[in-house]
JSON list of C-alpha atoms and ligand atoms in Angstrom, two decimals:
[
{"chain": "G", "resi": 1, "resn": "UNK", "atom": "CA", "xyz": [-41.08, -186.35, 28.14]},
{"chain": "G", "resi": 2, "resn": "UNK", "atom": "CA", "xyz": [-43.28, -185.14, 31.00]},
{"chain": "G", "resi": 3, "resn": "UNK", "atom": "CA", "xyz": [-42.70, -185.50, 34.18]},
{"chain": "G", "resi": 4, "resn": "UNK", "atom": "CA", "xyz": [-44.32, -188.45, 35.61]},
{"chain": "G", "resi": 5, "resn": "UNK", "atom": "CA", "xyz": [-42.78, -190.59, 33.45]},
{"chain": "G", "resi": 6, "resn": "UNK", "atom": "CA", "xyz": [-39.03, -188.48, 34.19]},
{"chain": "G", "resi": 7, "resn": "UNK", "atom": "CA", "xyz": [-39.98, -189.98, 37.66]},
{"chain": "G", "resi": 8, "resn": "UNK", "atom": "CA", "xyz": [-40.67, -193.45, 36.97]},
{"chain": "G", "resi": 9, "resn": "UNK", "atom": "CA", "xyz": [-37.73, -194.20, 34.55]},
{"chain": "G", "resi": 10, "resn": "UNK", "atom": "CA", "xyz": [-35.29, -192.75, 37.38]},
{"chain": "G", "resi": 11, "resn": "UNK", "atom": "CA", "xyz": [-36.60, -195.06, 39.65]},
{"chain": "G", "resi": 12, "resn": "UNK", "atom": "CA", "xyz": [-36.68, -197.79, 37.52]},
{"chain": "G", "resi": 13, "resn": "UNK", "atom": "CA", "xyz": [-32.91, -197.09, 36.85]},
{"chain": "G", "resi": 14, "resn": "UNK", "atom": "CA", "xyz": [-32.08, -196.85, 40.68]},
{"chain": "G", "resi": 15, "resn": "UNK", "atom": "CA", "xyz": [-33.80, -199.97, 41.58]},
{"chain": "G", "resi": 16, "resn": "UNK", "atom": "CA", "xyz": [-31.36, -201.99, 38.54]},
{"chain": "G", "resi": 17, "resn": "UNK", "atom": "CA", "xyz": [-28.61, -200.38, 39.92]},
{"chain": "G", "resi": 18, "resn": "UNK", "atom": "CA", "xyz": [-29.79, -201.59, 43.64]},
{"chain": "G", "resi": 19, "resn": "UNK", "atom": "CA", "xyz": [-30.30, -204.90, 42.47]},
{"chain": "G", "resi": 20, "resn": "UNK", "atom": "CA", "xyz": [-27.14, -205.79, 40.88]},
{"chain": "G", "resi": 21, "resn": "UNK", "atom": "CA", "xyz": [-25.00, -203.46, 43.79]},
{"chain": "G", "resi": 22, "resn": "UNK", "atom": "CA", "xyz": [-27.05, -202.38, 46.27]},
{"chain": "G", "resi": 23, "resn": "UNK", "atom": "CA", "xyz": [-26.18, -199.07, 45.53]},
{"chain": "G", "resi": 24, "resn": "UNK", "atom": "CA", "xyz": [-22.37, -198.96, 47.02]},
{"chain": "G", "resi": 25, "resn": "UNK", "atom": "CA", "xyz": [-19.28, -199.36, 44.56]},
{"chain": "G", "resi": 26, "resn": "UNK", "atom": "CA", "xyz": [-16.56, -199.94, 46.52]},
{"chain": "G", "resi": 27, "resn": "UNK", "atom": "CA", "xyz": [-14.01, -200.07, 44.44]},
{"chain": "G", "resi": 28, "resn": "UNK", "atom": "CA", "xyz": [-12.23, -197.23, 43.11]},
{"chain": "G", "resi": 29, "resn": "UNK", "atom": "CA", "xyz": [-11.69, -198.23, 39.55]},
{"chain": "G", "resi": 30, "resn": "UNK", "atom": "CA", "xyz": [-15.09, -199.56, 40.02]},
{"chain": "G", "resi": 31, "resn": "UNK", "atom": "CA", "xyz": [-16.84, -202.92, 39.99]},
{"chain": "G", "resi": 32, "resn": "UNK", "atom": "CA", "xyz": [-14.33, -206.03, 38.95]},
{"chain": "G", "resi": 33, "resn": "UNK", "atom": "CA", "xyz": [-15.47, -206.44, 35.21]},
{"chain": "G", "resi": 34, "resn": "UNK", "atom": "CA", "xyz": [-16.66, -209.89, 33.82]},
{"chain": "G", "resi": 35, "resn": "UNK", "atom": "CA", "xyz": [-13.67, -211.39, 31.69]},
{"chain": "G", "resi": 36, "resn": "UNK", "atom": "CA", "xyz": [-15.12, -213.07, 28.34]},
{"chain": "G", "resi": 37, "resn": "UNK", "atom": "CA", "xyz": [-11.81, -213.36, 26.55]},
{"chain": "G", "resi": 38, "resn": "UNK", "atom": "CA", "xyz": [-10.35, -215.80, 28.41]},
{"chain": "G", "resi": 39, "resn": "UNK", "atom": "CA", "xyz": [-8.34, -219.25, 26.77]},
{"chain": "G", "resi": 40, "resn": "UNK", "atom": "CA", "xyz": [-11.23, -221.41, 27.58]},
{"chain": "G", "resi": 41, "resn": "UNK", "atom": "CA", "xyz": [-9.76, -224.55, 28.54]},
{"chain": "G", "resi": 42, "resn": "UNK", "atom": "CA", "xyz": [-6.38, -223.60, 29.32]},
{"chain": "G", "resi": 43, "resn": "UNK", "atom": "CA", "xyz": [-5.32, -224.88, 32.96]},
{"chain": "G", "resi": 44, "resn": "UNK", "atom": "CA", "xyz": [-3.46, -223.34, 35.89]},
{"chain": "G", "resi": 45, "resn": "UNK", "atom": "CA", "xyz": [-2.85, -225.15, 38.70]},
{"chain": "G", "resi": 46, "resn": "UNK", "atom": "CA", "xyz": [-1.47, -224.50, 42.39]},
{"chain": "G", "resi": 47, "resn": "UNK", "atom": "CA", "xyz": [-0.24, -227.91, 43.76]},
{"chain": "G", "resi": 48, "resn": "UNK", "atom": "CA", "xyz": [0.52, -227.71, 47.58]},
{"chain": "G", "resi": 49, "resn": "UNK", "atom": "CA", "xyz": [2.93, -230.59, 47.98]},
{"chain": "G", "resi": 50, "resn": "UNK", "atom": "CA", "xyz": [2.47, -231.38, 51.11]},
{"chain": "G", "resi": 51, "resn": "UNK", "atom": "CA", "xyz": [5.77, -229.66, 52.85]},
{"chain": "G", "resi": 52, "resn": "UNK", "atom": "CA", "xyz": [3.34, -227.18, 55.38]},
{"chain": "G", "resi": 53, "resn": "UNK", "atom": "CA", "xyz": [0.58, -229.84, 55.84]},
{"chain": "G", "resi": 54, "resn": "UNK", "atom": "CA", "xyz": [-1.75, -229.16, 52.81]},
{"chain": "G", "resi": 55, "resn": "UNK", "atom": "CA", "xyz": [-2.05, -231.46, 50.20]},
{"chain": "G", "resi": 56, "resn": "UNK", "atom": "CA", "xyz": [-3.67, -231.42, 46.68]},
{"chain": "G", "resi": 57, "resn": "UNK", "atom": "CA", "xyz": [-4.31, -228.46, 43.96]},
{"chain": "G", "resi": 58, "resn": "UNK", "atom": "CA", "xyz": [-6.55, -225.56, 43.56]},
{"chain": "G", "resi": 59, "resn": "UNK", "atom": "CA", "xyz": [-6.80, -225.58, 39.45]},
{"chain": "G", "resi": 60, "resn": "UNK", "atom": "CA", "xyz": [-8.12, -222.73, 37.67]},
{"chain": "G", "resi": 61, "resn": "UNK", "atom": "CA", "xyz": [-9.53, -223.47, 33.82]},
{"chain": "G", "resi": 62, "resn": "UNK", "atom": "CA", "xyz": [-10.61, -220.85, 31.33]},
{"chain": "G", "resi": 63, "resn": "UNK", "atom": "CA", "xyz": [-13.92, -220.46, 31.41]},
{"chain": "G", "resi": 64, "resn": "UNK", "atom": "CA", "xyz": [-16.42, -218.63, 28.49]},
{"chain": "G", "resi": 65, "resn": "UNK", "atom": "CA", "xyz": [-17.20, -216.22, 31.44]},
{"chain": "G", "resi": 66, "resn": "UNK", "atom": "CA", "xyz": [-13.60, -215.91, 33.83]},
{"chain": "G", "resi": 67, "resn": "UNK", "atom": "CA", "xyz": [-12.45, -219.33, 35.19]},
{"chain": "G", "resi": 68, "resn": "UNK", "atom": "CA", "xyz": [-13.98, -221.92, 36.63]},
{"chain": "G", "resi": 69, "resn": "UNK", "atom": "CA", "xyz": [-11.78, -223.10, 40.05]},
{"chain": "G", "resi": 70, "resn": "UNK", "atom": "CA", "xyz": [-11.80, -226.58, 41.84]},
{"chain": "G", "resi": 71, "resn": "UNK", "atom": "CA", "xyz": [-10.26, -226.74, 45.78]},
{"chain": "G", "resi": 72, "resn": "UNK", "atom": "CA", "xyz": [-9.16, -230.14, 46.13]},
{"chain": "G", "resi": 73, "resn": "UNK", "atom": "CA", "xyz": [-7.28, -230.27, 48.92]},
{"chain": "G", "resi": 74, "resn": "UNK", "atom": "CA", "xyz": [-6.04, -232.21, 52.33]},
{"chain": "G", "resi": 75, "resn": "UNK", "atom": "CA", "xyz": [-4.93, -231.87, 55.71]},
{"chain": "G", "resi": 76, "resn": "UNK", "atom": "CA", "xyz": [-5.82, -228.34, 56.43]},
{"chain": "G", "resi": 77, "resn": "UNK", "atom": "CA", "xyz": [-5.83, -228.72, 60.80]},
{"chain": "G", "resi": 78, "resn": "UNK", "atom": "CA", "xyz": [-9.17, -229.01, 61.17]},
{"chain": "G", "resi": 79, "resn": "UNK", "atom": "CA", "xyz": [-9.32, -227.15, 64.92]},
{"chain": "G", "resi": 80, "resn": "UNK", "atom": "CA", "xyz": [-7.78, -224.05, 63.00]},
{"chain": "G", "resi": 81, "resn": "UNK", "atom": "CA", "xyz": [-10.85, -223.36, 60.67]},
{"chain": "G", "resi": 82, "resn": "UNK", "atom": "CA", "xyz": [-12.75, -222.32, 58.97]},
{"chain": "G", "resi": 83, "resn": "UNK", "atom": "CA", "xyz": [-10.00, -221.33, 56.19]},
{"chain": "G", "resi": 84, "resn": "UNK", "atom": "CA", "xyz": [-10.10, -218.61, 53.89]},
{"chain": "G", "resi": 85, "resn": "UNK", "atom": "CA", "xyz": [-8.05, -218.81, 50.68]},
{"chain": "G", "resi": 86, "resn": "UNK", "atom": "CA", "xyz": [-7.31, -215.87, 48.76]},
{"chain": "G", "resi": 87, "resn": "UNK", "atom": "CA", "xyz": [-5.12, -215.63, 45.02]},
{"chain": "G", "resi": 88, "resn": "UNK", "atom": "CA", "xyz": [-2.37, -212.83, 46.54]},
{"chain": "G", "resi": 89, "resn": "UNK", "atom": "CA", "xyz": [-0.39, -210.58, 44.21]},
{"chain": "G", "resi": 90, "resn": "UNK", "atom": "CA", "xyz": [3.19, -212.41, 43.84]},
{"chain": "G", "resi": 91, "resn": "UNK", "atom": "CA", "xyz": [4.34, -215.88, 43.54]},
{"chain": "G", "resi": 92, "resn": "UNK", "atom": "CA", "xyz": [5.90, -217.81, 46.28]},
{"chain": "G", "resi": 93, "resn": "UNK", "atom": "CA", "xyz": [9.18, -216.58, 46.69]},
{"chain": "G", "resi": 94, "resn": "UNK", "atom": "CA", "xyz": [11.91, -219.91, 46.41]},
{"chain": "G", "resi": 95, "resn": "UNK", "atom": "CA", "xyz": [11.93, -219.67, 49.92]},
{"chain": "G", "resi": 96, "resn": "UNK", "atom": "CA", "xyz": [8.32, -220.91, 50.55]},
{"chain": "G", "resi": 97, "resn": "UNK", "atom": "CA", "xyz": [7.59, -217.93, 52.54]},
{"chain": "G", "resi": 98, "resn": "UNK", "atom": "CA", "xyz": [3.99, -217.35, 52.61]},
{"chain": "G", "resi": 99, "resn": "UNK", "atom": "CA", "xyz": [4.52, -214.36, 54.03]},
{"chain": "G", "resi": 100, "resn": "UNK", "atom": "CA", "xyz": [6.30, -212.82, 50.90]},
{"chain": "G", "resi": 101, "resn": "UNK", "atom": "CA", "xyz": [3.17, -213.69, 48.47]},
{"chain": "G", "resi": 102, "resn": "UNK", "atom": "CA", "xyz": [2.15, -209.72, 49.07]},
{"chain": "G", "resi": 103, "resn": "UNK", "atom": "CA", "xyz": [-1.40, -208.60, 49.72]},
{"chain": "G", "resi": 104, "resn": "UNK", "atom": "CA", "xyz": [-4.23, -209.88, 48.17]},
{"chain": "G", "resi": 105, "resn": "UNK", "atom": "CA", "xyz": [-5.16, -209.55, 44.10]},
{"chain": "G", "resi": 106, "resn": "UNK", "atom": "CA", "xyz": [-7.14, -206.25, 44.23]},
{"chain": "G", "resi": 107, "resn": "UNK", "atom": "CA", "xyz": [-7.04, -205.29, 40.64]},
{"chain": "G", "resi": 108, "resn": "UNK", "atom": "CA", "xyz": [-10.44, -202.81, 41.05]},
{"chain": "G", "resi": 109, "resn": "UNK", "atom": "CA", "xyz": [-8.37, -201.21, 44.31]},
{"chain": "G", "resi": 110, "resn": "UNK", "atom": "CA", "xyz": [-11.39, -201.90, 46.79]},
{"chain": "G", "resi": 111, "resn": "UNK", "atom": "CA", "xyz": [-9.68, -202.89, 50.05]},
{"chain": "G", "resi": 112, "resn": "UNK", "atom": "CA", "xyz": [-10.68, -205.04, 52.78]},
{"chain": "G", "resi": 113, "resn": "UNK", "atom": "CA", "xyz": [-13.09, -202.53, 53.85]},
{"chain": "G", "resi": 114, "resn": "UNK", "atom": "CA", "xyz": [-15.93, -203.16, 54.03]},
{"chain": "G", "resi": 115, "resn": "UNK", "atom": "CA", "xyz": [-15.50, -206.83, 53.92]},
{"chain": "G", "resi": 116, "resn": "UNK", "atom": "CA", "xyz": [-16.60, -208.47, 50.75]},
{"chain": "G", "resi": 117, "resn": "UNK", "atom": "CA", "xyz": [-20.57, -209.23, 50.84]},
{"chain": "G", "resi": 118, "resn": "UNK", "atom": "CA", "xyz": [-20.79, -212.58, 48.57]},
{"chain": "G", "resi": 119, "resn": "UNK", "atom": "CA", "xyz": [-24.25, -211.60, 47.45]},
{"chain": "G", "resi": 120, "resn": "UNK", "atom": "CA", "xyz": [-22.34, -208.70, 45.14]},
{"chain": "G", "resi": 121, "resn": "UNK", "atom": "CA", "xyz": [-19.07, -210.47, 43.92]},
{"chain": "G", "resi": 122, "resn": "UNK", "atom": "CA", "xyz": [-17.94, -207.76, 41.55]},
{"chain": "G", "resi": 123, "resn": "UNK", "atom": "CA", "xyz": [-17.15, -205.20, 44.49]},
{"chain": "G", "resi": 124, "resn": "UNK", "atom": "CA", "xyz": [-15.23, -207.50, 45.97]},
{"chain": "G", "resi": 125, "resn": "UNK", "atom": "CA", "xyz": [-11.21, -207.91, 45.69]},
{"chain": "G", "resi": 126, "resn": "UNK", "atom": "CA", "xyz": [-11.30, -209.84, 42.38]},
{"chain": "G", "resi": 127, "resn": "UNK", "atom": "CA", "xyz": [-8.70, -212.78, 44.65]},
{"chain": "G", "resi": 128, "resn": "UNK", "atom": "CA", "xyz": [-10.86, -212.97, 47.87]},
{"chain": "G", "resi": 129, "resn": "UNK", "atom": "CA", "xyz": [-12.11, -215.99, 46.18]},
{"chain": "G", "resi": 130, "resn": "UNK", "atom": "CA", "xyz": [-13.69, -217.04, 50.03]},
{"chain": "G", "resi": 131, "resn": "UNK", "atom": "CA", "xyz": [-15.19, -214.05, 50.65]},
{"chain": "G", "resi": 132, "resn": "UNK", "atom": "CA", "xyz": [-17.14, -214.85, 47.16]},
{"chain": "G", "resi": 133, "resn": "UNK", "atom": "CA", "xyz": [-17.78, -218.36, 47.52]},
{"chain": "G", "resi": 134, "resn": "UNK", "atom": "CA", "xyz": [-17.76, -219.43, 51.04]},
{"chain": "G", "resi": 135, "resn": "UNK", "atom": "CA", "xyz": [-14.65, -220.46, 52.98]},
{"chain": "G", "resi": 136, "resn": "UNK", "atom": "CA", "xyz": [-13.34, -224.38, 53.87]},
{"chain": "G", "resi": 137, "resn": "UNK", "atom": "CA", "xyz": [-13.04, -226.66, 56.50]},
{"chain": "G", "resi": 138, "resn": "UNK", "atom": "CA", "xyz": [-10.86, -229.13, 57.31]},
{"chain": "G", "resi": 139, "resn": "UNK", "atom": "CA", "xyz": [-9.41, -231.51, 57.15]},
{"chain": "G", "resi": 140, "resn": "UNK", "atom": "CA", "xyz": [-10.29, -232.34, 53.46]},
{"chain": "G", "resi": 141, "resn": "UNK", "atom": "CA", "xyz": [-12.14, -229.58, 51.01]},
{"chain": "G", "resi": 142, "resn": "UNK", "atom": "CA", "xyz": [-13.85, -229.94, 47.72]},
{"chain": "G", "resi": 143, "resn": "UNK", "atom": "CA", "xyz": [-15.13, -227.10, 46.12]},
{"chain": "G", "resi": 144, "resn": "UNK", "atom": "CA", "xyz": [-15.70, -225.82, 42.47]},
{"chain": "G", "resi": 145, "resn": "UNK", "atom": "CA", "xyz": [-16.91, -222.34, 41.79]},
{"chain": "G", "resi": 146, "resn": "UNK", "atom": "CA", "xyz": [-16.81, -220.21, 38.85]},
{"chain": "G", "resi": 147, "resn": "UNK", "atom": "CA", "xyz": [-15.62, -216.57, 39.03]},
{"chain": "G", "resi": 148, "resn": "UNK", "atom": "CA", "xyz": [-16.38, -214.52, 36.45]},
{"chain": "G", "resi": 149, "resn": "UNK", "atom": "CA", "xyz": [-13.57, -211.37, 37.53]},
{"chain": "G", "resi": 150, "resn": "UNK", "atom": "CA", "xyz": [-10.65, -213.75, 37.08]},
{"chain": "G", "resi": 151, "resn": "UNK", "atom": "CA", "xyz": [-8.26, -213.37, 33.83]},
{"chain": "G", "resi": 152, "resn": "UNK", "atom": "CA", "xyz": [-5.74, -215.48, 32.34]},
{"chain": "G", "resi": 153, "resn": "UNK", "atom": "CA", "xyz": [-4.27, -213.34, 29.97]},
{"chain": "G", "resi": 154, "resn": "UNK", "atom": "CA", "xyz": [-1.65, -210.96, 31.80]},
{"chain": "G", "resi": 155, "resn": "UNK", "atom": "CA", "xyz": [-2.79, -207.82, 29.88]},
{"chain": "G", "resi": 156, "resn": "UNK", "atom": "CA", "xyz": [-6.66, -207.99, 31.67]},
{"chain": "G", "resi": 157, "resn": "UNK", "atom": "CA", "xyz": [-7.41, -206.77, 35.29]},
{"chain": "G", "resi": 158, "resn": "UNK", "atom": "CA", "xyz": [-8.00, -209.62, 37.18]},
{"chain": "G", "resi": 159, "resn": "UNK", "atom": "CA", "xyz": [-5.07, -211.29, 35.94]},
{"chain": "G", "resi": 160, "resn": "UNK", "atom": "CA", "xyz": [-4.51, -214.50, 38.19]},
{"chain": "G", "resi": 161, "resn": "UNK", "atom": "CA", "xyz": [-1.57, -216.23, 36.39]},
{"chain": "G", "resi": 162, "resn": "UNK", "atom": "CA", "xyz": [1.93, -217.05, 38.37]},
{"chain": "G", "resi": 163, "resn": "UNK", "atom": "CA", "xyz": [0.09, -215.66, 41.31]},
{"chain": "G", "resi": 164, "resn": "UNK", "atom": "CA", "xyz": [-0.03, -217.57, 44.90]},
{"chain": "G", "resi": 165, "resn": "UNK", "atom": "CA", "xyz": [-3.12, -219.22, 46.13]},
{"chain": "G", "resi": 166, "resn": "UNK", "atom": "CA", "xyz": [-2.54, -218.27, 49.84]},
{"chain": "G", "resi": 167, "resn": "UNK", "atom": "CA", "xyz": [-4.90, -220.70, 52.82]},
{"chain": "G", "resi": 168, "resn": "UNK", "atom": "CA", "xyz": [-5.45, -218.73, 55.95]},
{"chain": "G", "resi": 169, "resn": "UNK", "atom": "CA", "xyz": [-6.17, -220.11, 59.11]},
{"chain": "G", "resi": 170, "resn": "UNK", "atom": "CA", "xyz": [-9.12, -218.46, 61.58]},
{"chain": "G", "resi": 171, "resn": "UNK", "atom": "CA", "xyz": [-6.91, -216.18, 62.93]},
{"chain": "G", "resi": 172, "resn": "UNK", "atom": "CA", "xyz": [-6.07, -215.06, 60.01]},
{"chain": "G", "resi": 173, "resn": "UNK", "atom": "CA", "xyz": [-2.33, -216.80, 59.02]},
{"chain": "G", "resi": 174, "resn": "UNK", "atom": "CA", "xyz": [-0.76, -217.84, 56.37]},
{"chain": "G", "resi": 175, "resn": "UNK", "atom": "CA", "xyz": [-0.64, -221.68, 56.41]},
{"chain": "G", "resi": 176, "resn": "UNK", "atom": "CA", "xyz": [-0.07, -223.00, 53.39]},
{"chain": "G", "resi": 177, "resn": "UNK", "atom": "CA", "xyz": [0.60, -221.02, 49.61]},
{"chain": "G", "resi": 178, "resn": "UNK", "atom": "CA", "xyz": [1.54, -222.27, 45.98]},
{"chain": "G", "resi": 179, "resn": "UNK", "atom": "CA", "xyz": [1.56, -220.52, 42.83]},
{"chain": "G", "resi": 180, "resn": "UNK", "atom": "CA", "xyz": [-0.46, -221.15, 40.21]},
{"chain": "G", "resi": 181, "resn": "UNK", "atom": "CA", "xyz": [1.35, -222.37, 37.16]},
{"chain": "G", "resi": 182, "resn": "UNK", "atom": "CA", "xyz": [0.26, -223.05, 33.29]},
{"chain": "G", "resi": 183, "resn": "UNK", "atom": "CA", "xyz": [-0.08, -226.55, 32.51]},
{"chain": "G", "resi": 184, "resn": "UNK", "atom": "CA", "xyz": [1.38, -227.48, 29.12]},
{"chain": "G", "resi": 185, "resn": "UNK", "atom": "CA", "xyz": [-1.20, -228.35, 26.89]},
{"chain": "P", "resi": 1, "resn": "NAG", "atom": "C1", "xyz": [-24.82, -202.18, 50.69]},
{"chain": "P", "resi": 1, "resn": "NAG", "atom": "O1", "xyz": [-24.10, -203.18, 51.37]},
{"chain": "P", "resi": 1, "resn": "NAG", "atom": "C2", "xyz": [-22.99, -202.68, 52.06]},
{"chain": "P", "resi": 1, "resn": "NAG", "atom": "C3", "xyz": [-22.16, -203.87, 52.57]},
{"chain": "P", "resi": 1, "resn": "NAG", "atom": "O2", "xyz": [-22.95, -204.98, 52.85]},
{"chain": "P", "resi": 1, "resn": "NAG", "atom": "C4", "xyz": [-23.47, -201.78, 53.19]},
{"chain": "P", "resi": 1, "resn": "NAG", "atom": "O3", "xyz": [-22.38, -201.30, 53.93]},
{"chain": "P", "resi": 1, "resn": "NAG", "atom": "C5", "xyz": [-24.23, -200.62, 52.56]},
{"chain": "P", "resi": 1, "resn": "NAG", "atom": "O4", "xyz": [-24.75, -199.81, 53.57]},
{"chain": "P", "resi": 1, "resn": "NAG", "atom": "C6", "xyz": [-25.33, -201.11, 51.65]},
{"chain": "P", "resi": 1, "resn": "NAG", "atom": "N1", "xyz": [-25.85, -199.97, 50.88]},
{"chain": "P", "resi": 1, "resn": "NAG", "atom": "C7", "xyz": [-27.14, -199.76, 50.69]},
{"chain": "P", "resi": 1, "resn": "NAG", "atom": "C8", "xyz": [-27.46, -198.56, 49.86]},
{"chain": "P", "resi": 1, "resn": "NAG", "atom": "O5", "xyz": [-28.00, -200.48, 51.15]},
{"chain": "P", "resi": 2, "resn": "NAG", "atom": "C1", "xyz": [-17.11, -224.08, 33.75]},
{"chain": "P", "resi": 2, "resn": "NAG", "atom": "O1", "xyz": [-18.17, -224.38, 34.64]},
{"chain": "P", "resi": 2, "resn": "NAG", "atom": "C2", "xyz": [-19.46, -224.30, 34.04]},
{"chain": "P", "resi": 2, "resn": "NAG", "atom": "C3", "xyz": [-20.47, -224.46, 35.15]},
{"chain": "P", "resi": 2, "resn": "NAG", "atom": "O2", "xyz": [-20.24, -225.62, 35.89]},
{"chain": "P", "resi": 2, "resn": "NAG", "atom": "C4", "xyz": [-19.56, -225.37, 32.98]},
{"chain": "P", "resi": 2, "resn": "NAG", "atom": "O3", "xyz": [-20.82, -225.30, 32.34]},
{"chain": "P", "resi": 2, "resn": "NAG", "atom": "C5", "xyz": [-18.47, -225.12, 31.93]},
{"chain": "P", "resi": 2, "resn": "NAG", "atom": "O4", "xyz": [-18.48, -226.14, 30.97]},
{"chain": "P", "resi": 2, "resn": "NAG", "atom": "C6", "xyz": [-17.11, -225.07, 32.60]},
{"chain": "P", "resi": 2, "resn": "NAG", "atom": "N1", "xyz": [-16.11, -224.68, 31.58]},
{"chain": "P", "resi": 2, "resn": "NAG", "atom": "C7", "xyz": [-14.96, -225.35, 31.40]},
{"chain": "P", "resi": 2, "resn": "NAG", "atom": "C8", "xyz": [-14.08, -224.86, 30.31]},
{"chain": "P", "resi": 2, "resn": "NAG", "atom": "O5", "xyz": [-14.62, -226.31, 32.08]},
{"chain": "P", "resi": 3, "resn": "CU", "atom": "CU1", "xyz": [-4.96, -214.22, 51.65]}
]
């Protein structure tokens, strides 16, 4: 191959890269992968009873590309927003303690910083599901989104099962949490 065309191909194979990444991986295992091997079908849901003010469910269903979620929830205090909602590491602890859910599902090890940019959703933390697809307001929230980085088989990165789905207020808090839970078929 001569040069010229050397050239061309490695800037045709810079601007691909730009276009999916812009360039910057910021994770350290990399990008969060695309899960295609999920249950599709199978249910999770996260039902916030009510006891810290939030009502309703996030639900997470296997999708042929990761899961596809639905936020339908209630009385999130509408002067605190907008809310951020994240799936964290643990489960909530029998105490209720948001607090104790851990940090946030990071299965690619990317950190918070630099914050997620929704435009590239595979280098963000695979459970900064707001930083992806926009945050809520209050009081009541609807949303559905699919993410393609989130697993429901406990041997894949990504893995979101008997996790908490943690609701932060603008400052950041914990308000409300609930862990998402199979749903017998
Ligand atoms: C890509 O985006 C990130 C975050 O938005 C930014 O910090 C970085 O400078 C950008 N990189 C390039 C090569 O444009
Ligand atoms: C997931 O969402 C996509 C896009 O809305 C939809 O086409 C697909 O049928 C959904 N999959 C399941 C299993 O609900
Ligand atoms: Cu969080």
């Amino acid at each position: 191959m001569h040069l010229p065309s050397l050239i061309s191909l490695l800037g045709a194979a810079t601007l691909a890269a730009c276009q999916t990444t812009n360039g910057t991986v910021t994770g350290k295992m990399g990008d969060a992968r695309q899960v295609k091997n999920n249950p599709v079908g199978e249910v999770w849901v996260a039902k916030f009873d009510g006891s810290q003010g939030v009502k309703g469910t996030v639900t997470a269903v296997g999708a042929a590309i990761g899961v596809n979620f639905t936020v339908d929830v209630t009385g999130l205090p509408t002067e605190k927003g907008p809310f951020s909602f994240h799936v964290h590491l643990k489960a909530v602890p029998e105490s209720g303690s948001c607090a104790d859910t851990g940090t946030h599902l990071d299965s690619f090890v990317r950190g918070t910083d630099p914050p997620c940019a929704s435009a590239f959703p595979q280098t963000c933390e695979v459970g900064d599901l707001s930083g992806k697809y926009g945050k809520v307001t209050g009081p009541t929230a609807l949303k559905t989104f699919n993410d393609a980085y989130s697993a429901l088989d406990k041997i894949m990165l990504g893995y979101i099962g008997d996790r908490a789905i943690v609701f932060h207020d603008a400052s950041s808090a914990r308000i409300a949490c609930a862990t998402l839970r199979k749903v017998a078929k």
